[in-house]
């Protein structure tokens, strides 16, 4: 099956100049690959039926020539591959053309990667990439540079600038890991030679700061769980803290997406959104009581965090962020009232779950050193690999 190649006005994205980018869209085997052609137009000046600029569009002839040249380059490469009987995908066709005709800038690769992440539904990663893109833009003034321009000296200057902005070590580390990931994409797409890779000498691993301990004693945990308030959000915060503690340190995002069908034969069964590991835990009596307290007839989710109103992933992310902020505010208030030695957050519940089991002598093969270790996936793998009876017995130590 041949690929279709066309340039479309991506009107769902509006740039600062109120224009929308023109994107090359390659379609093959029902899979799409988008790539910016480096030009934007006002949607009002684009004929969406004929898929070309209107007569009154400024630089219309230039844009049409650019579009024709881009499409011709892809069609020529496609004919070449077909003549050689070589298989190709929308992405590989794009990469072959880019390799031959285009030297893409940091700006172009970053924007393309952000758009691809959005297209594949990975909005969280798209947002983190956008954050780094904005940071780099502020640091360098523009990103119309090539990846070969980003050397060790450039990276050190960026690190110094970030420190001057007051960012923490871990935040700086995250920014550099994202930049490194995009650089790797640039290498894969033949935008820069691997010989220029600066992260062989500039070690991102050094940008790490140990996280302060966030566990509290079992006695303090019980005081929080037994706390009662007439303030809905304050009580809701305490109940979610308790639910997280009794249910394997489940984090807030996973709690938000729990549905009635996640409860099967007295167990809570769900897939972690972050690690995609399947978790099976015995539904503790206190956790069951908390669920019953908030369960509403016809409700899709177990807790009143998300609802049918929140249809898109972005709406859901915004809602979860809003609620967790309120919950953590109330938890901090509760912690101050009870004179808990650290600021309470939903993560304290998660961290304390592991620490309490460790202090009770539960094997670190079932619960690792704590949830603040270097890889959270290790803990999830261990939890997932043992028999239900072993996990059930371990969780009896929570009370």
mmCIF file of C-alpha atoms in Angstrom:
data_model
loop_
_atom_site.group_PDB
_atom_site.id
_atom_site.type_symbol
_atom_site.label_atom_id
_atom_site.label_comp_id
_atom_site.label_asym_id
_atom_site.label_seq_id
_atom_site.Cartn_x
_atom_site.Cartn_y
_atom_site.Cartn_z
ATOM 1 C CA UNK A 1 0.000 0.000 0.000
ATOM 2 C CA UNK A 2 1.346 3.420 -0.975
ATOM 3 C CA UNK A 3 1.581 6.298 1.429
ATOM 4 C CA UNK A 4 -0.430 9.484 1.040
ATOM 5 C CA UNK A 5 1.450 12.713 1.537
ATOM 6 C CA UNK A 6 -0.186 16.079 2.056
ATOM 7 C CA UNK A 7 0.310 19.331 3.909
ATOM 8 C CA UNK A 8 -2.419 20.350 6.352
ATOM 9 C CA UNK A 9 -3.069 23.432 8.420
ATOM 10 C CA UNK A 10 -2.957 22.279 12.035
ATOM 11 C CA UNK A 11 -5.644 24.688 13.244
ATOM 12 C CA UNK A 12 -6.008 23.062 16.671
ATOM 13 C CA UNK A 13 -2.641 24.602 17.517
ATOM 14 C CA UNK A 14 -2.456 28.393 17.632
ATOM 15 C CA UNK A 15 0.945 30.080 17.813
ATOM 16 C CA UNK A 16 1.731 33.372 19.529
ATOM 17 C CA UNK A 17 1.187 35.226 16.242
ATOM 18 C CA UNK A 18 -2.365 33.754 15.966
ATOM 19 C CA UNK A 19 -1.241 31.534 13.099
ATOM 20 C CA UNK A 20 -1.321 27.747 12.897
ATOM 21 C CA UNK A 21 1.567 25.596 11.678
ATOM 22 C CA UNK A 22 1.503 23.810 8.347
ATOM 23 C CA UNK A 23 2.264 20.142 8.940
ATOM 24 C CA UNK A 24 3.328 17.480 6.475
ATOM 25 C CA UNK A 25 1.076 14.462 7.094
ATOM 26 C CA UNK A 26 2.220 11.045 5.914
ATOM 27 C CA UNK A 27 -0.347 8.245 6.082
ATOM 28 C CA UNK A 28 0.500 4.593 5.539
ATOM 29 C CA UNK A 29 -1.253 1.475 6.859
ATOM 30 C CA UNK A 30 -3.568 3.752 8.853
ATOM 31 C CA UNK A 31 -0.619 5.177 10.789
ATOM 32 C CA UNK A 32 0.214 8.870 10.716
ATOM 33 C CA UNK A 33 3.414 10.828 10.914
ATOM 34 C CA UNK A 34 3.332 14.610 11.267
ATOM 35 C CA UNK A 35 6.236 16.927 10.565
ATOM 36 C CA UNK A 36 6.358 20.699 10.556
ATOM 37 C CA UNK A 37 7.433 22.310 7.289
ATOM 38 C CA UNK A 38 8.542 25.415 9.173
ATOM 39 C CA UNK A 39 5.739 27.693 7.957
ATOM 40 C CA UNK A 40 2.559 28.930 9.633
ATOM 41 C CA UNK A 41 -0.535 30.713 8.293
ATOM 42 C CA UNK A 42 -3.671 32.298 9.636
ATOM 43 C CA UNK A 43 -6.412 29.612 9.391
ATOM 44 C CA UNK A 44 -8.679 32.213 7.785
ATOM 45 C CA UNK A 45 -6.228 32.328 4.872
ATOM 46 C CA UNK A 46 -6.190 28.561 4.350
ATOM 47 C CA UNK A 47 -8.644 26.712 2.087
ATOM 48 C CA UNK A 48 -9.402 23.563 4.092
ATOM 49 C CA UNK A 49 -11.405 21.965 1.264
ATOM 50 C CA UNK A 50 -8.666 22.332 -1.341
ATOM 51 C CA UNK A 51 -5.932 22.064 1.302
ATOM 52 C CA UNK A 52 -3.931 25.030 0.082
ATOM 53 C CA UNK A 53 -3.502 28.761 0.864
ATOM 54 C CA UNK A 54 -6.234 31.104 -0.348
ATOM 55 C CA UNK A 55 -5.544 33.639 -3.077
ATOM 56 C CA UNK A 56 -5.341 36.493 -0.564
ATOM 57 C CA UNK A 57 -2.766 34.680 1.576
ATOM 58 C CA UNK A 58 0.518 36.636 1.814
ATOM 59 C CA UNK A 59 3.471 34.749 0.307
ATOM 60 C CA UNK A 60 0.995 32.313 -1.282
ATOM 61 C CA UNK A 61 3.294 31.439 -4.192
ATOM 62 C CA UNK A 62 6.247 30.872 -1.873
ATOM 63 C CA UNK A 63 4.172 28.609 0.386
ATOM 64 C CA UNK A 64 2.805 26.638 -2.572
ATOM 65 C CA UNK A 65 6.311 26.122 -3.972
ATOM 66 C CA UNK A 66 7.552 25.004 -0.548
ATOM 67 C CA UNK A 67 4.658 22.541 -0.214
ATOM 68 C CA UNK A 68 5.229 21.191 -3.722
ATOM 69 C CA UNK A 69 8.956 20.714 -3.065
ATOM 70 C CA UNK A 70 8.297 18.928 0.243
ATOM 71 C CA UNK A 71 5.699 16.578 -1.235
ATOM 72 C CA UNK A 72 7.851 15.888 -4.298
ATOM 73 C CA UNK A 73 10.815 14.913 -2.093
ATOM 74 C CA UNK A 74 8.679 12.378 -0.237
ATOM 75 C CA UNK A 75 7.074 10.973 -3.384
ATOM 76 C CA UNK A 76 10.467 10.559 -5.038
ATOM 77 C CA UNK A 77 11.797 8.677 -2.028
ATOM 78 C CA UNK A 78 8.657 6.516 -1.923
ATOM 79 C CA UNK A 79 9.028 5.589 -5.629
ATOM 80 C CA UNK A 80 12.678 4.758 -5.011
ATOM 81 C CA UNK A 81 11.818 2.443 -2.103
ATOM 82 C CA UNK A 82 9.026 0.767 -4.058
ATOM 83 C CA UNK A 83 11.344 0.194 -7.038
ATOM 84 C CA UNK A 84 13.842 -1.442 -4.683
ATOM 85 C CA UNK A 85 10.984 -3.444 -3.099
ATOM 86 C CA UNK A 86 11.882 -2.117 0.339
ATOM 87 C CA UNK A 87 9.250 -1.991 3.083
ATOM 88 C CA UNK A 88 8.701 1.306 4.814
ATOM 89 C CA UNK A 89 6.425 2.973 7.354
ATOM 90 C CA UNK A 90 5.207 6.549 7.558
ATOM 91 C CA UNK A 91 7.944 7.234 10.124
ATOM 92 C CA UNK A 92 10.761 5.493 8.263
ATOM 93 C CA UNK A 93 9.826 7.263 5.009
ATOM 94 C CA UNK A 94 9.991 10.562 6.852
ATOM 95 C CA UNK A 95 13.373 9.684 8.369
ATOM 96 C CA UNK A 96 14.851 8.709 5.008
ATOM 97 C CA UNK A 97 13.804 12.017 3.447
ATOM 98 C CA UNK A 98 14.988 14.058 6.428
ATOM 99 C CA UNK A 99 18.310 12.260 6.345
ATOM 100 C CA UNK A 100 18.828 13.340 2.753
ATOM 101 C CA UNK A 101 17.281 16.791 2.494
ATOM 102 C CA UNK A 102 16.849 18.388 5.899
ATOM 103 C CA UNK A 103 19.009 19.575 8.719
ATOM 104 C CA UNK A 104 16.451 20.259 11.408
ATOM 105 C CA UNK A 105 16.951 22.741 14.209
ATOM 106 C CA UNK A 106 16.511 22.134 17.928
ATOM 107 C CA UNK A 107 13.299 24.145 17.719
ATOM 108 C CA UNK A 108 11.897 21.936 14.959
ATOM 109 C CA UNK A 109 12.767 18.629 16.627
ATOM 110 C CA UNK A 110 11.407 19.744 19.994
ATOM 111 C CA UNK A 111 8.136 20.939 18.461
ATOM 112 C CA UNK A 112 7.814 17.765 16.403
ATOM 113 C CA UNK A 113 8.445 15.569 19.443
ATOM 114 C CA UNK A 114 5.885 17.463 21.531
ATOM 115 C CA UNK A 115 3.315 17.099 18.766
ATOM 116 C CA UNK A 116 4.023 13.383 18.334
ATOM 117 C CA UNK A 117 3.622 12.800 22.078
ATOM 118 C CA UNK A 118 0.259 14.581 21.991
ATOM 119 C CA UNK A 119 -0.838 12.571 18.962
ATOM 120 C CA UNK A 120 -0.066 9.314 20.776
ATOM 121 C CA UNK A 121 -1.954 10.395 23.901
ATOM 122 C CA UNK A 122 1.160 10.834 26.054
ATOM 123 C CA UNK A 123 0.087 14.244 27.303
ATOM 124 C CA UNK A 124 2.095 14.055 30.509
ATOM 125 C CA UNK A 125 5.348 13.617 28.609
ATOM 126 C CA UNK A 126 4.253 16.267 26.127
ATOM 127 C CA UNK A 127 3.809 18.765 28.965
ATOM 128 C CA UNK A 128 7.221 17.960 30.469
ATOM 129 C CA UNK A 129 8.822 18.402 27.018
ATOM 130 C CA UNK A 130 6.980 21.709 26.567
ATOM 131 C CA UNK A 131 8.275 22.855 29.949
ATOM 132 C CA UNK A 132 11.873 22.126 28.940
ATOM 133 C CA UNK A 133 11.329 23.722 25.518
ATOM 134 C CA UNK A 134 10.121 26.941 27.183
ATOM 135 C CA UNK A 135 13.068 26.846 29.586
ATOM 136 C CA UNK A 136 15.599 26.447 26.787
ATOM 137 C CA UNK A 137 13.934 29.229 24.822
ATOM 138 C CA UNK A 138 14.215 31.548 27.815
ATOM 139 C CA UNK A 139 17.842 30.574 28.391
ATOM 140 C CA UNK A 140 19.116 30.814 24.818
ATOM 141 C CA UNK A 141 16.731 33.455 23.417
ATOM 142 C CA UNK A 142 15.885 31.237 20.422
ATOM 143 C CA UNK A 143 16.276 27.601 19.397
ATOM 144 C CA UNK A 144 17.134 28.098 15.730
ATOM 145 C CA UNK A 145 20.352 26.231 16.416
ATOM 146 C CA UNK A 146 21.446 22.731 15.495
ATOM 147 C CA UNK A 147 22.028 19.893 17.917
ATOM 148 C CA UNK A 148 25.702 19.920 16.990
ATOM 149 C CA UNK A 149 25.813 23.375 18.640
ATOM 150 C CA UNK A 150 24.852 21.829 21.987
ATOM 151 C CA UNK A 151 28.188 20.759 23.398
ATOM 152 C CA UNK A 152 29.502 20.259 26.932
ATOM 153 C CA UNK A 153 30.240 23.980 27.364
ATOM 154 C CA UNK A 154 26.674 24.866 26.289
ATOM 155 C CA UNK A 155 25.206 22.329 28.730
ATOM 156 C CA UNK A 156 27.291 23.670 31.608
ATOM 157 C CA UNK A 157 26.112 27.198 30.858
ATOM 158 C CA UNK A 158 22.493 25.965 30.871
ATOM 159 C CA UNK A 159 23.067 24.186 34.191
ATOM 160 C CA UNK A 160 24.548 27.364 35.712
ATOM 161 C CA UNK A 161 21.584 29.387 34.416
ATOM 162 C CA UNK A 162 19.082 26.959 35.939
ATOM 163 C CA UNK A 163 20.842 27.147 39.301
ATOM 164 C CA UNK A 164 20.669 30.921 39.079
ATOM 165 C CA UNK A 165 16.907 30.604 38.606
ATOM 166 C CA UNK A 166 16.704 28.810 41.962
ATOM 167 C CA UNK A 167 15.696 25.365 40.683
ATOM 168 C CA UNK A 168 16.361 22.320 42.854
ATOM 169 C CA UNK A 169 18.897 19.659 41.933
ATOM 170 C CA UNK A 170 16.197 17.140 41.031
ATOM 171 C CA UNK A 171 14.315 19.644 38.842
ATOM 172 C CA UNK A 172 17.530 20.441 36.978
ATOM 173 C CA UNK A 173 18.122 16.709 36.576
ATOM 174 C CA UNK A 174 14.658 16.209 35.067
ATOM 175 C CA UNK A 175 15.214 19.061 32.607
ATOM 176 C CA UNK A 176 18.495 17.548 31.440
ATOM 177 C CA UNK A 177 17.065 14.041 31.129
ATOM 178 C CA UNK A 178 14.341 15.387 28.852
ATOM 179 C CA UNK A 179 16.873 17.341 26.781
ATOM 180 C CA UNK A 180 18.985 14.198 26.497
ATOM 181 C CA UNK A 181 15.933 12.198 25.363
ATOM 182 C CA UNK A 182 15.184 14.730 22.605
ATOM 183 C CA UNK A 183 18.851 14.709 21.553
ATOM 184 C CA UNK A 184 18.576 10.926 21.195
ATOM 185 C CA UNK A 185 15.507 11.423 18.993
ATOM 186 C CA UNK A 186 17.519 13.859 16.871
ATOM 187 C CA UNK A 187 20.221 11.214 16.416
ATOM 188 C CA UNK A 188 17.634 8.580 15.469
ATOM 189 C CA UNK A 189 16.104 10.946 12.907
ATOM 190 C CA UNK A 190 19.552 11.680 11.438
ATOM 191 C CA UNK A 191 19.427 15.354 12.399
ATOM 192 C CA UNK A 192 22.824 15.138 14.062
ATOM 193 C CA UNK A 193 25.672 12.647 14.012
ATOM 194 C CA UNK A 194 26.139 10.483 17.085
ATOM 195 C CA UNK A 195 29.752 11.723 17.178
ATOM 196 C CA UNK A 196 28.467 15.074 18.467
ATOM 197 C CA UNK A 197 26.609 13.485 21.428
ATOM 198 C CA UNK A 198 27.653 15.627 24.442
ATOM 199 C CA UNK A 199 26.180 13.411 27.156
ATOM 200 C CA UNK A 200 29.081 10.966 26.976
ATOM 201 C CA UNK A 201 31.214 13.486 28.871
ATOM 202 C CA UNK A 202 28.448 15.526 30.512
ATOM 203 C CA UNK A 203 26.916 13.103 33.022
ATOM 204 C CA UNK A 204 23.252 13.791 33.810
ATOM 205 C CA UNK A 205 23.375 11.188 36.617
ATOM 206 C CA UNK A 206 25.264 13.662 38.810
ATOM 207 C CA UNK A 207 22.156 15.878 38.936
ATOM 208 C CA UNK A 208 20.408 14.052 41.723
ATOM 209 C CA UNK A 209 19.530 14.931 45.279
ATOM 210 C CA UNK A 210 18.374 12.426 47.873
ATOM 211 C CA UNK A 211 14.733 13.008 48.792
ATOM 212 C CA UNK A 212 13.994 13.843 52.414
ATOM 213 C CA UNK A 213 12.310 11.065 54.362
ATOM 214 C CA UNK A 214 8.537 11.276 54.245
ATOM 215 C CA UNK A 215 7.496 8.416 56.542
ATOM 216 C CA UNK A 216 5.928 8.769 59.984
ATOM 217 C CA UNK A 217 5.356 6.364 62.859
ATOM 218 C CA UNK A 218 2.457 3.935 63.007
ATOM 219 C CA UNK A 219 1.130 5.812 66.069
ATOM 220 C CA UNK A 220 1.005 9.084 64.105
ATOM 221 C CA UNK A 221 -0.634 7.303 61.182
ATOM 222 C CA UNK A 222 -3.386 6.012 63.464
ATOM 223 C CA UNK A 223 -3.948 9.521 64.870
ATOM 224 C CA UNK A 224 -4.435 10.834 61.328
ATOM 225 C CA UNK A 225 -6.766 7.993 60.348
ATOM 226 C CA UNK A 226 -8.901 8.538 63.471
ATOM 227 C CA UNK A 227 -9.141 12.310 62.857
ATOM 228 C CA UNK A 228 -12.666 13.587 62.172
ATOM 229 C CA UNK A 229 -13.809 16.917 60.708
ATOM 230 C CA UNK A 230 -17.011 18.583 59.486
ATOM 231 C CA UNK A 231 -15.019 20.128 56.636
ATOM 232 C CA UNK A 232 -15.715 17.857 53.632
ATOM 233 C CA UNK A 233 -12.353 18.329 51.947
ATOM 234 C CA UNK A 234 -10.463 17.918 55.228
ATOM 235 C CA UNK A 235 -12.267 14.658 55.994
ATOM 236 C CA UNK A 236 -11.968 13.572 52.369
ATOM 237 C CA UNK A 237 -8.211 14.222 52.539
ATOM 238 C CA UNK A 238 -7.863 12.135 55.691
ATOM 239 C CA UNK A 239 -9.920 9.311 54.186
ATOM 240 C CA UNK A 240 -7.815 9.259 51.009
ATOM 241 C CA UNK A 241 -4.672 9.250 53.153
ATOM 242 C CA UNK A 242 -6.044 6.234 55.043
ATOM 243 C CA UNK A 243 -7.147 4.488 51.857
ATOM 244 C CA UNK A 244 -3.690 4.915 50.342
ATOM 245 C CA UNK A 245 -2.032 3.566 53.478
ATOM 246 C CA UNK A 246 -4.238 0.481 53.771
ATOM 247 C CA UNK A 247 -4.193 -0.266 50.037
ATOM 248 C CA UNK A 248 -0.529 -0.830 49.331
ATOM 249 C CA UNK A 249 0.535 2.802 49.159
ATOM 250 C CA UNK A 250 -1.594 3.405 46.050
ATOM 251 C CA UNK A 251 -0.889 6.921 44.828
ATOM 252 C CA UNK A 252 -3.430 9.662 44.282
ATOM 253 C CA UNK A 253 -3.601 9.457 40.489
ATOM 254 C CA UNK A 254 -4.360 5.731 40.585
ATOM 255 C CA UNK A 255 -6.989 6.332 43.297
ATOM 256 C CA UNK A 256 -8.662 8.943 41.096
ATOM 257 C CA UNK A 257 -9.156 6.453 38.242
ATOM 258 C CA UNK A 258 -10.454 3.527 40.342
ATOM 259 C CA UNK A 259 -13.823 2.160 39.216
ATOM 260 C CA UNK A 260 -16.253 -0.363 40.650
ATOM 261 C CA UNK A 261 -14.931 -3.092 38.361
ATOM 262 C CA UNK A 262 -11.485 -2.737 39.966
ATOM 263 C CA UNK A 263 -12.880 -4.678 42.930
ATOM 264 C CA UNK A 264 -12.967 -8.410 42.199
ATOM 265 C CA UNK A 265 -13.562 -11.165 44.776
ATOM 266 C CA UNK A 266 -12.582 -8.990 47.705
ATOM 267 C CA UNK A 267 -9.413 -7.688 46.077
ATOM 268 C CA UNK A 268 -8.447 -4.377 44.533
ATOM 269 C CA UNK A 269 -7.027 -5.069 41.078
ATOM 270 C CA UNK A 270 -5.726 -2.198 38.972
ATOM 271 C CA UNK A 271 -2.918 -1.276 36.593
ATOM 272 C CA UNK A 272 -0.567 1.472 37.698
ATOM 273 C CA UNK A 273 -0.752 4.356 35.261
ATOM 274 C CA UNK A 274 2.937 5.165 35.700
ATOM 275 C CA UNK A 275 4.579 1.727 35.471
ATOM 276 C CA UNK A 276 1.734 -0.239 33.795
ATOM 277 C CA UNK A 277 2.195 -3.038 36.343
ATOM 278 C CA UNK A 278 -0.864 -5.035 37.392
ATOM 279 C CA UNK A 279 -1.452 -4.753 41.153
ATOM 280 C CA UNK A 280 -3.612 -7.194 43.162
ATOM 281 C CA UNK A 281 -4.173 -6.405 46.837
ATOM 282 C CA UNK A 282 -6.627 -7.645 49.485
ATOM 283 C CA UNK A 283 -9.314 -5.017 50.096
ATOM 284 C CA UNK A 284 -8.802 -4.064 53.740
ATOM 285 C CA UNK A 285 -11.971 -3.569 55.881
ATOM 286 C CA UNK A 286 -11.166 0.098 56.609
ATOM 287 C CA UNK A 287 -10.617 0.723 52.904
ATOM 288 C CA UNK A 288 -13.970 -0.900 52.116
ATOM 289 C CA UNK A 289 -15.667 1.403 54.650
ATOM 290 C CA UNK A 290 -14.057 4.447 53.031
ATOM 291 C CA UNK A 291 -15.252 3.367 49.583
ATOM 292 C CA UNK A 292 -18.801 2.848 50.874
ATOM 293 C CA UNK A 293 -18.731 6.314 52.452
ATOM 294 C CA UNK A 294 -18.186 8.026 49.100
ATOM 295 C CA UNK A 295 -19.847 5.613 46.680
ATOM 296 C CA UNK A 296 -22.725 7.237 44.811
ATOM 297 C CA UNK A 297 -25.441 5.448 42.869
ATOM 298 C CA UNK A 298 -24.572 5.332 39.174
ATOM 299 C CA UNK A 299 -21.124 6.828 39.738
ATOM 300 C CA UNK A 300 -18.472 5.612 37.325
ATOM 301 C CA UNK A 301 -15.526 6.130 39.692
ATOM 302 C CA UNK A 302 -15.114 4.973 43.303
ATOM 303 C CA UNK A 303 -14.274 8.444 44.622
ATOM 304 C CA UNK A 304 -15.700 11.900 43.744
ATOM 305 C CA UNK A 305 -12.536 13.094 42.022
ATOM 306 C CA UNK A 306 -13.339 12.410 38.366
ATOM 307 C CA UNK A 307 -16.786 12.233 36.794
ATOM 308 C CA UNK A 308 -18.409 11.699 33.399
ATOM 309 C CA UNK A 309 -17.941 15.445 32.816
ATOM 310 C CA UNK A 310 -14.166 14.959 32.520
ATOM 311 C CA UNK A 311 -14.070 13.347 29.073
ATOM 312 C CA UNK A 312 -10.664 14.236 27.629
ATOM 313 C CA UNK A 313 -7.351 13.259 29.147
ATOM 314 C CA UNK A 314 -6.447 16.918 29.566
ATOM 315 C CA UNK A 315 -9.668 17.607 31.486
ATOM 316 C CA UNK A 316 -8.933 14.624 33.704
ATOM 317 C CA UNK A 317 -5.361 15.745 34.343
ATOM 318 C CA UNK A 318 -6.524 19.268 35.227
ATOM 319 C CA UNK A 319 -9.169 17.909 37.584
ATOM 320 C CA UNK A 320 -6.758 15.518 39.327
ATOM 321 C CA UNK A 321 -4.231 18.331 39.758
ATOM 322 C CA UNK A 322 -6.882 20.638 41.221
ATOM 323 C CA UNK A 323 -8.183 18.057 43.704
ATOM 324 C CA UNK A 324 -4.787 16.801 44.854
ATOM 325 C CA UNK A 325 -3.762 20.407 45.568
ATOM 326 C CA UNK A 326 -6.816 20.880 47.800
ATOM 327 C CA UNK A 327 -6.304 17.503 49.460
ATOM 328 C CA UNK A 328 -2.664 18.243 50.263
ATOM 329 C CA UNK A 329 -3.583 21.672 51.633
ATOM 330 C CA UNK A 330 -6.058 20.059 54.035
ATOM 331 C CA UNK A 331 -3.607 17.312 54.999
ATOM 332 C CA UNK A 332 -1.040 19.927 55.959
ATOM 333 C CA UNK A 333 -3.669 21.634 58.133
ATOM 334 C CA UNK A 334 -4.479 18.323 59.799
ATOM 335 C CA UNK A 335 -0.787 17.609 60.320
ATOM 336 C CA UNK A 336 -0.270 20.952 62.058
ATOM 337 C CA UNK A 337 -3.294 20.376 64.295
ATOM 338 C CA UNK A 338 -1.968 16.960 65.306
ATOM 339 C CA UNK A 339 1.625 18.250 65.533
ATOM 340 C CA UNK A 340 2.907 15.698 63.039
ATOM 341 C CA UNK A 341 6.689 16.288 62.617
ATOM 342 C CA UNK A 342 6.579 16.639 58.794
ATOM 343 C CA UNK A 343 4.243 18.244 56.264
ATOM 344 C CA UNK A 344 1.494 15.770 55.378
ATOM 345 C CA UNK A 345 0.811 14.963 51.730
ATOM 346 C CA UNK A 346 -0.719 11.998 49.942
ATOM 347 C CA UNK A 347 2.804 10.761 49.271
ATOM 348 C CA UNK A 348 3.494 10.466 53.019
ATOM 349 C CA UNK A 349 0.786 7.805 53.114
ATOM 350 C CA UNK A 350 2.485 5.896 50.283
ATOM 351 C CA UNK A 351 5.925 6.188 51.852
ATOM 352 C CA UNK A 352 4.688 5.239 55.320
ATOM 353 C CA UNK A 353 3.034 2.069 54.018
ATOM 354 C CA UNK A 354 6.408 0.652 52.970
ATOM 355 C CA UNK A 355 8.264 1.931 56.022
ATOM 356 C CA UNK A 356 5.789 0.509 58.541
ATOM 357 C CA UNK A 357 6.008 -2.930 56.941
ATOM 358 C CA UNK A 358 9.789 -2.754 57.015
ATOM 359 C CA UNK A 359 9.815 -1.775 60.705
ATOM 360 C CA UNK A 360 7.508 -4.709 61.423
ATOM 361 C CA UNK A 361 10.060 -7.080 59.949
ATOM 362 C CA UNK A 362 8.324 -7.815 56.640
ATOM 363 C CA UNK A 363 10.775 -9.194 54.077
ATOM 364 C CA UNK A 364 12.307 -6.599 51.802
ATOM 365 C CA UNK A 365 11.635 -9.084 49.011
ATOM 366 C CA UNK A 366 7.962 -8.154 49.364
ATOM 367 C CA UNK A 367 8.344 -4.511 50.341
ATOM 368 C CA UNK A 368 11.649 -2.901 49.318
ATOM 369 C CA UNK A 369 13.667 -0.488 51.415
ATOM 370 C CA UNK A 370 11.086 2.256 50.863
ATOM 371 C CA UNK A 371 9.213 3.887 48.007
ATOM 372 C CA UNK A 372 11.921 6.541 47.847
ATOM 373 C CA UNK A 373 14.462 4.167 46.292
ATOM 374 C CA UNK A 374 16.071 4.642 42.901
ATOM 375 C CA UNK A 375 13.473 2.663 40.940
ATOM 376 C CA UNK A 376 9.839 2.499 41.913
ATOM 377 C CA UNK A 377 9.371 -0.259 39.347
ATOM 378 C CA UNK A 378 11.443 -2.631 41.497
ATOM 379 C CA UNK A 379 8.895 -2.427 44.303
ATOM 380 C CA UNK A 380 5.996 -2.988 41.938
ATOM 381 C CA UNK A 381 7.718 -6.003 40.355
ATOM 382 C CA UNK A 382 8.275 -7.575 43.750
ATOM 383 C CA UNK A 383 4.689 -6.946 44.836
ATOM 384 C CA UNK A 384 3.426 -8.473 41.634
ATOM 385 C CA UNK A 385 5.577 -11.606 41.802
ATOM 386 C CA UNK A 386 4.433 -13.063 45.113
ATOM 387 C CA UNK A 387 1.405 -15.179 45.907
ATOM 388 C CA UNK A 388 -1.688 -13.394 47.222
ATOM 389 C CA UNK A 389 -1.315 -15.167 50.578
ATOM 390 C CA UNK A 390 2.154 -13.666 51.101
ATOM 391 C CA UNK A 391 0.942 -10.144 50.358
ATOM 392 C CA UNK A 392 -2.166 -10.664 52.516
ATOM 393 C CA UNK A 393 -0.025 -11.748 55.471
ATOM 394 C CA UNK A 394 2.343 -8.807 55.052
ATOM 395 C CA UNK A 395 -0.511 -6.273 55.045
ATOM 396 C CA UNK A 396 -1.788 -7.519 58.405
ATOM 397 C CA UNK A 397 1.045 -5.491 59.947
ATOM 398 C CA UNK A 398 -0.527 -2.176 58.908
ATOM 399 C CA UNK A 399 -2.786 -1.975 61.970
#
